[in-house]
Short mmCIF file of C-alpha atoms in Angstrom, two decimals:
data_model
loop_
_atom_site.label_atom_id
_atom_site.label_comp_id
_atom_site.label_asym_id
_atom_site.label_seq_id
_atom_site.Cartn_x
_atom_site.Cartn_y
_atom_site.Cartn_z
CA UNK A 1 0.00 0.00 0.00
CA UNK A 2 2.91 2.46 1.04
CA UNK A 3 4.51 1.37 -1.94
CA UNK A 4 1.51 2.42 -4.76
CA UNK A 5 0.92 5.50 -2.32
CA UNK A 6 4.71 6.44 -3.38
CA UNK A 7 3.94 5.56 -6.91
CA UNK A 8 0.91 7.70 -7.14
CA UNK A 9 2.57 10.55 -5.47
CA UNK A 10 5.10 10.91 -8.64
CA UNK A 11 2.67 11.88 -10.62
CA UNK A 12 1.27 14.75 -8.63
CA UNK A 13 2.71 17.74 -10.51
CA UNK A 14 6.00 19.53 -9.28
CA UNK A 15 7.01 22.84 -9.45
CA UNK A 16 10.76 23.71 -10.40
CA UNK A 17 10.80 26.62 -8.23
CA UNK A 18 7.98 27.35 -5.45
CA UNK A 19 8.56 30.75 -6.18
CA UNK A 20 6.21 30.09 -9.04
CA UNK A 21 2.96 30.16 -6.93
CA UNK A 22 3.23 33.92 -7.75
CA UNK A 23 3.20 32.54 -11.70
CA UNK A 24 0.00 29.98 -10.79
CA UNK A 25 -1.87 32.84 -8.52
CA UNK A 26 -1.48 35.40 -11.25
CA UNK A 27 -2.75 33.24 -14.33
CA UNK A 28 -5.38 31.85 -11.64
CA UNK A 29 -7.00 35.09 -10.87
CA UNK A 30 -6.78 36.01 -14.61
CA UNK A 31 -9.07 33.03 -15.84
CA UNK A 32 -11.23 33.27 -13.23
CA UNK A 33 -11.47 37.65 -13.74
CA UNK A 34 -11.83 36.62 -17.52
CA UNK A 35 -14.59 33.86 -16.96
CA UNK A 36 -17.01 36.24 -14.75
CA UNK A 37 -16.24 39.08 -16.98
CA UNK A 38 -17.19 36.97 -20.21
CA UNK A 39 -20.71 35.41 -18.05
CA UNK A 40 -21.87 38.87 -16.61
CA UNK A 41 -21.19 37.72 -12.96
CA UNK A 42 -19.17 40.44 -12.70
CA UNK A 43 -20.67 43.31 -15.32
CA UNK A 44 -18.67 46.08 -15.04
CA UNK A 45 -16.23 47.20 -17.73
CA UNK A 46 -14.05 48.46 -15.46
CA UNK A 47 -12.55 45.31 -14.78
CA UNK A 48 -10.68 45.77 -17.51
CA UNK A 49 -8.49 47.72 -15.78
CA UNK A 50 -7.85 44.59 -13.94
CA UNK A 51 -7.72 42.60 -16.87
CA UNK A 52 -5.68 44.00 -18.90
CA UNK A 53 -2.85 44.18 -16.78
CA UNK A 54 -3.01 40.34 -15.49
CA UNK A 55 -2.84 39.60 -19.45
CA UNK A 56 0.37 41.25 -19.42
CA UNK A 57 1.32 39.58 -16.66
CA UNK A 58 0.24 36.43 -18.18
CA UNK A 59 2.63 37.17 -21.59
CA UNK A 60 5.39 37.62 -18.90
CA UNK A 61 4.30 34.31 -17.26
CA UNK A 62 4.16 32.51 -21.06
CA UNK A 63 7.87 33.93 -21.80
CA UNK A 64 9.51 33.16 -18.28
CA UNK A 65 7.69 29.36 -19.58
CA UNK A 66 8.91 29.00 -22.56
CA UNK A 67 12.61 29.28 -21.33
CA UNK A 68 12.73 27.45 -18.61
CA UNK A 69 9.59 24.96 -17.70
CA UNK A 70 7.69 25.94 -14.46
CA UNK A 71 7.15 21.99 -13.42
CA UNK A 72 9.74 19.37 -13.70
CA UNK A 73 7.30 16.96 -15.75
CA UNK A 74 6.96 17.60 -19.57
CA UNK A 75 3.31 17.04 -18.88
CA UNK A 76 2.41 19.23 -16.42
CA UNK A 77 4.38 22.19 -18.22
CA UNK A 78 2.56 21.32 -21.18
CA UNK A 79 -0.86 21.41 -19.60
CA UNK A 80 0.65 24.97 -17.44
CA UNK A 81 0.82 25.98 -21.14
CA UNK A 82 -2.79 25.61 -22.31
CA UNK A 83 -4.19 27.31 -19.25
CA UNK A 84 -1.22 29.87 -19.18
CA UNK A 85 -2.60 30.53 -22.95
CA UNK A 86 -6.07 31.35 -22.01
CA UNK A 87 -4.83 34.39 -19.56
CA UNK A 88 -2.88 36.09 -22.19
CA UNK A 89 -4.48 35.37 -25.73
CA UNK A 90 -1.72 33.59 -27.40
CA UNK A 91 -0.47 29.60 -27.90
CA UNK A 92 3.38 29.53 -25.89
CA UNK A 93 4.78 27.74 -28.44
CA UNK A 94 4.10 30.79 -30.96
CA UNK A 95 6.87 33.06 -29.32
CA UNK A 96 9.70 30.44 -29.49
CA UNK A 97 11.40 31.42 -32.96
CA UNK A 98 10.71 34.85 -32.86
CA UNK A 99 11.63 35.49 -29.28
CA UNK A 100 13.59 32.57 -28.04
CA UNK A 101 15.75 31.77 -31.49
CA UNK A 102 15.64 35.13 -33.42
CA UNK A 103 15.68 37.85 -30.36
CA UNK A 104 17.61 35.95 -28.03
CA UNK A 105 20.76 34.79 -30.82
CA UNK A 106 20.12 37.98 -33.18
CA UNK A 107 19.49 41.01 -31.06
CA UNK A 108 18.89 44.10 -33.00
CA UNK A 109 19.72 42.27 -36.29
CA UNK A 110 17.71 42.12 -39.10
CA UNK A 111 15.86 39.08 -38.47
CA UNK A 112 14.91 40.51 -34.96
CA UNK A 113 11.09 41.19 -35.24
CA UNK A 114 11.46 43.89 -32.31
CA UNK A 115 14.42 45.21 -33.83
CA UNK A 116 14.72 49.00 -32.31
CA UNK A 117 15.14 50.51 -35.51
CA UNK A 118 12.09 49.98 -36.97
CA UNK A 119 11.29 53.30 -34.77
CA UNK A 120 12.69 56.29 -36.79
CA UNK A 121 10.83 58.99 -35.87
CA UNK A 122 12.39 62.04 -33.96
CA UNK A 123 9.30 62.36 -31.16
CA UNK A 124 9.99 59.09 -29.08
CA UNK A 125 6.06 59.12 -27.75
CA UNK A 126 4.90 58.50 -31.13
CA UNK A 127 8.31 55.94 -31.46
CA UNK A 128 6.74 53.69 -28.26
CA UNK A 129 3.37 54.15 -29.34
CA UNK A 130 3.37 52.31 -32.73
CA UNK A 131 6.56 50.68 -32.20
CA UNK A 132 4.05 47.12 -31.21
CA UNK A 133 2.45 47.50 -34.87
CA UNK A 134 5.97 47.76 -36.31
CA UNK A 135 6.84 44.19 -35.05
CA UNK A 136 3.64 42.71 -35.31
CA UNK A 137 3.50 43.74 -38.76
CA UNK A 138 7.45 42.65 -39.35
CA UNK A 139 6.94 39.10 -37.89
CA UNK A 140 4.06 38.70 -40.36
CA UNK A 141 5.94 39.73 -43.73
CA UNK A 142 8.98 37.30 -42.94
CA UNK A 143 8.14 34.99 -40.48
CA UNK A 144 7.43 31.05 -41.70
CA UNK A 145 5.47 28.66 -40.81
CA UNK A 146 7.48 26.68 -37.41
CA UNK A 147 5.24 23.30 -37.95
CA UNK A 148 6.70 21.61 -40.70
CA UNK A 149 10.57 22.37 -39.25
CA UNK A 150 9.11 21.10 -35.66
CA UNK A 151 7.51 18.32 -37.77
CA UNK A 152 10.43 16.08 -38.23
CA UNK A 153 13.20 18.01 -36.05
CA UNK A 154 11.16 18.09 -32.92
CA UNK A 155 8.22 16.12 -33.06
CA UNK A 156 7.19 16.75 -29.04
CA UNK A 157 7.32 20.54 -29.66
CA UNK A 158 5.03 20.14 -33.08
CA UNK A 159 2.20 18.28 -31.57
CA UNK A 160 2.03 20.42 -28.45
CA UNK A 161 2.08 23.60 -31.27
CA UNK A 162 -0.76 21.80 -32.95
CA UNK A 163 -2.56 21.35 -29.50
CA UNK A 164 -2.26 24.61 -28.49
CA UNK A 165 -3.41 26.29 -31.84
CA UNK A 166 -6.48 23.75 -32.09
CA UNK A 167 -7.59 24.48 -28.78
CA UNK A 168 -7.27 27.64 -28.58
CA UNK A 169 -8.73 28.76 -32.27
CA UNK A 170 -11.45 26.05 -31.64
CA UNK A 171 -12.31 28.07 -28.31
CA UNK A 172 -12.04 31.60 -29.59
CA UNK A 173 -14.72 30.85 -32.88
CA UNK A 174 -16.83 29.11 -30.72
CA UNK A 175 -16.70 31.96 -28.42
CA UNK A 176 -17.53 34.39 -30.42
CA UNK A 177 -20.18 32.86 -32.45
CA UNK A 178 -22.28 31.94 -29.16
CA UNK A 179 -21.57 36.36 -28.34
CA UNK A 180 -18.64 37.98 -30.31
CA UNK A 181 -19.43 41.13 -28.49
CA UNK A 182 -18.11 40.27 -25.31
CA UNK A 183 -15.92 37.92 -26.83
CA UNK A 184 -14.28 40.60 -28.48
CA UNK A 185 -14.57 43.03 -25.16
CA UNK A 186 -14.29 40.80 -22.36
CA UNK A 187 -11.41 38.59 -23.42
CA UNK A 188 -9.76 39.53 -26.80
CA UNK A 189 -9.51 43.54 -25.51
CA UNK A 190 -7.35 42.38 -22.43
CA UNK A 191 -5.33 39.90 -24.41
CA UNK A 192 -4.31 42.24 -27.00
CA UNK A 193 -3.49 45.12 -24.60
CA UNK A 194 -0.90 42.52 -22.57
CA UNK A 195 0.64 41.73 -25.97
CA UNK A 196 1.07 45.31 -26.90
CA UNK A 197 2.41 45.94 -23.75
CA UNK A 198 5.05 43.33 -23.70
CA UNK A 199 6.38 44.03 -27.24
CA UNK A 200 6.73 47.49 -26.83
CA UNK A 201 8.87 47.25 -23.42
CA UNK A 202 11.46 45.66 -25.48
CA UNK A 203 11.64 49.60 -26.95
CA UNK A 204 12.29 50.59 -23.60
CA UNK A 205 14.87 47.93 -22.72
CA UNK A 206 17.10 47.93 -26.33
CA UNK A 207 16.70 51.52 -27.60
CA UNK A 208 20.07 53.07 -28.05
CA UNK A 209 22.20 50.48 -25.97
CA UNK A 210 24.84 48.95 -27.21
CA UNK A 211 23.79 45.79 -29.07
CA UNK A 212 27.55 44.47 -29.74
CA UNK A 213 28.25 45.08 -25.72
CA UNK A 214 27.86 41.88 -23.28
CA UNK A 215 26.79 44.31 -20.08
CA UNK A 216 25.39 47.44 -21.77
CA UNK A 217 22.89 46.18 -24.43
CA UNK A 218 19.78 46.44 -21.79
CA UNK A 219 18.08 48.31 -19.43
CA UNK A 220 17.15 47.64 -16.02
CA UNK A 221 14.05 48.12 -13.90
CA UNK A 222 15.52 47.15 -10.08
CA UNK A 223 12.20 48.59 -7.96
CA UNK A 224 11.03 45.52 -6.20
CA UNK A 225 7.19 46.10 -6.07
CA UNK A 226 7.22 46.15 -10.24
CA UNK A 227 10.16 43.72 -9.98
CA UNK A 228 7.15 41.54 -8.28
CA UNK A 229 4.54 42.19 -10.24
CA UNK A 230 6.31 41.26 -13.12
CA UNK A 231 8.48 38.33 -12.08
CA UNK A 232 12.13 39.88 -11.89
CA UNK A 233 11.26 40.91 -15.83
CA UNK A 234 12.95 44.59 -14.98
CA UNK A 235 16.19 42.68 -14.75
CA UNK A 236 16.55 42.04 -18.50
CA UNK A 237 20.87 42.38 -19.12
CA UNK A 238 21.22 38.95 -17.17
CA UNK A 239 18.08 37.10 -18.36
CA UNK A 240 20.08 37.99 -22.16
CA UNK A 241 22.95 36.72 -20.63
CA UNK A 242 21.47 33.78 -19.13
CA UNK A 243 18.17 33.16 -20.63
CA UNK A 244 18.24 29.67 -19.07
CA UNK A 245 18.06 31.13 -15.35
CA UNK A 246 14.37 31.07 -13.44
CA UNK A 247 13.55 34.07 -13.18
CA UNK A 248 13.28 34.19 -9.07
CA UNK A 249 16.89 34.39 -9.20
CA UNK A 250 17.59 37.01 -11.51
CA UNK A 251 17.90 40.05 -9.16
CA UNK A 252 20.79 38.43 -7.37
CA UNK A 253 22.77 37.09 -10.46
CA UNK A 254 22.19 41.20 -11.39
CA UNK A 255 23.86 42.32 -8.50
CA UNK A 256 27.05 40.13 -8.41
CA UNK A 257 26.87 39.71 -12.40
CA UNK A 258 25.75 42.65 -14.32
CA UNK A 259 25.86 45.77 -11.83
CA UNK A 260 29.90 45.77 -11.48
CA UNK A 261 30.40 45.69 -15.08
CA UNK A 262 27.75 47.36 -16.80
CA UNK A 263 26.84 51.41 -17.51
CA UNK A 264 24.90 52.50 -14.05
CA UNK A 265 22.67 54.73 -16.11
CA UNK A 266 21.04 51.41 -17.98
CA UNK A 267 19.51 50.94 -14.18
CA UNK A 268 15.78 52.33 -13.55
CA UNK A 269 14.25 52.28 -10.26
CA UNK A 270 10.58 52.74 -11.83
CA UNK A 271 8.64 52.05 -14.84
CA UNK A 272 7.44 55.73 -15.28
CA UNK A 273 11.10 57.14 -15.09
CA UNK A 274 12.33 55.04 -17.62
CA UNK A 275 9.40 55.62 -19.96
CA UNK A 276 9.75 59.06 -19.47
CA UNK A 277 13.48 59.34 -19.99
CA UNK A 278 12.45 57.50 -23.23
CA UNK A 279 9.71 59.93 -24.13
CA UNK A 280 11.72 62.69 -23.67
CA UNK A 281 15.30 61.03 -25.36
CA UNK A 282 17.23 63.35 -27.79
CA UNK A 283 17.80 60.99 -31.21
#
């Protein structure tokens, strides 16, 4: 009995790092805000407000994923994946080549679908206001298809792509035929203002660094409440680095890694005085 008690106990799932029951909270509150949003029980559009930001939150969640798995079983990271998919609007799988492959080993090269110099203008507001529709619309002219590369090269990663997709297209259509209005309102709205929100931050953290430099190609956000909101993403120069590392431990690895080497004016304490040191940058 002990025995088969043991044996059923190895399947319960396992996280990596228990600091990811801030990852499971966030995408928990998310699908449940999303769900009573979507059914009236909560009928307010001011939960947006709510929303919108827990998608982001979610993307964050999806890309923290994607590099290194939140639970040590392939399973339970892929099922993390479908439900982590339904907070922020978007399969996992989808950001792999253009984030993982093509930002992480080409940053600010041509093949680099949030490559900083798509933004030309002189005004930087306008520069970090369309700068999202720049990528978006770059990863669409030259990105291929990843399925029939995963097809035969990695077979694992190509049926959990086709899972995802099917699942979540299946859901969305289904969704909005039975009421496209608050389909479109009280679930697509949110997921699409996370998304914009996480591509254009990588404005914020590449624009005029040093691209060739190991230590000065990013900036920093080190304030610890936004550093917990958004799971240690401020500290972006050692998650390039190390892209591998779980992101609980990224604040340390900054301070002994990065901070000695690196320019101290690449560090931010808060969101809104990097974004307005952006807004008001001289090109």
């Amino acid at each position: 009995m002990l025995a088969l008690e043991m044996e059923q106990f190895t399947y319960l799932p396992k996280l990596r790092y228990m600091a990811d029951l801030r990852s499971l909270f966030f995408i928990g509150v998310e699908l449940a805000l999303l769900s009573c949003h979507y059914l009236a029980i909560i009928d307010t559009y001011w939960l947006l407000l709510v929303t919108a930001p827990l998608a982001f939150i979610s993307c964050i969640i999806i890309h923290n994923h994607m590099h290194h798995g939140t639970f040590t079983s392939r399973y339970y990271n892929n099922v993390f994946s479908l439900f982590a998919m339904l907070g922020a609007g978007q399969p996992p799988t989808g950001i792999i080549t253009a984030h993982n492959e093509n930002h992480h080993n080409h940053l600010n090269e041509e093949c680099d679908f949030v490559q900083t110099t798509l933004s030309k203008s002189s005004h930087n507001f306008y520069n970090i206001l369309i700068f999202p529709f720049q990528s978006v619309a770059k990863m669409y002219r030259e990105k291929t298809s990843d399925l029939p590369k995963w097809k035969n090269k990695r077979p694992q990663l190509y049926k959990q792509a086709l899972l995802e997709r099917s699942i979540f297209y299946a859901l969305l259509i289904t969704l909005l035929i039975l009421n496209w209005q608050r389909t479109l309102t009280c679930l697509v709205a949110p997921w699409l203002v996370g998304q914009y929100l996480l591509i254009g931050i990588n404005l914020l953290q590449h624009q005029d660094c040093r691209h060739d430099s190991k230590w000065d190609h990013s900036r920093n956000l080190t304030g610890k409440l936004m550093n917990w909101l958004l799971l240690n993403n401020g500290f972006h120069t050692i998650h390039h680095i190390s892209p591998s590392l779980h992101w609980s431990t990224l604040p340390l690895h900054h301070t002994v890694q990065v901070e000695p080497h690196m320019n101290p004016s690449l560090n931010h304490r808060s969101l809104i005085h990097l974004l307005w040191k952006r807004i008001l940058r001289k090109p």
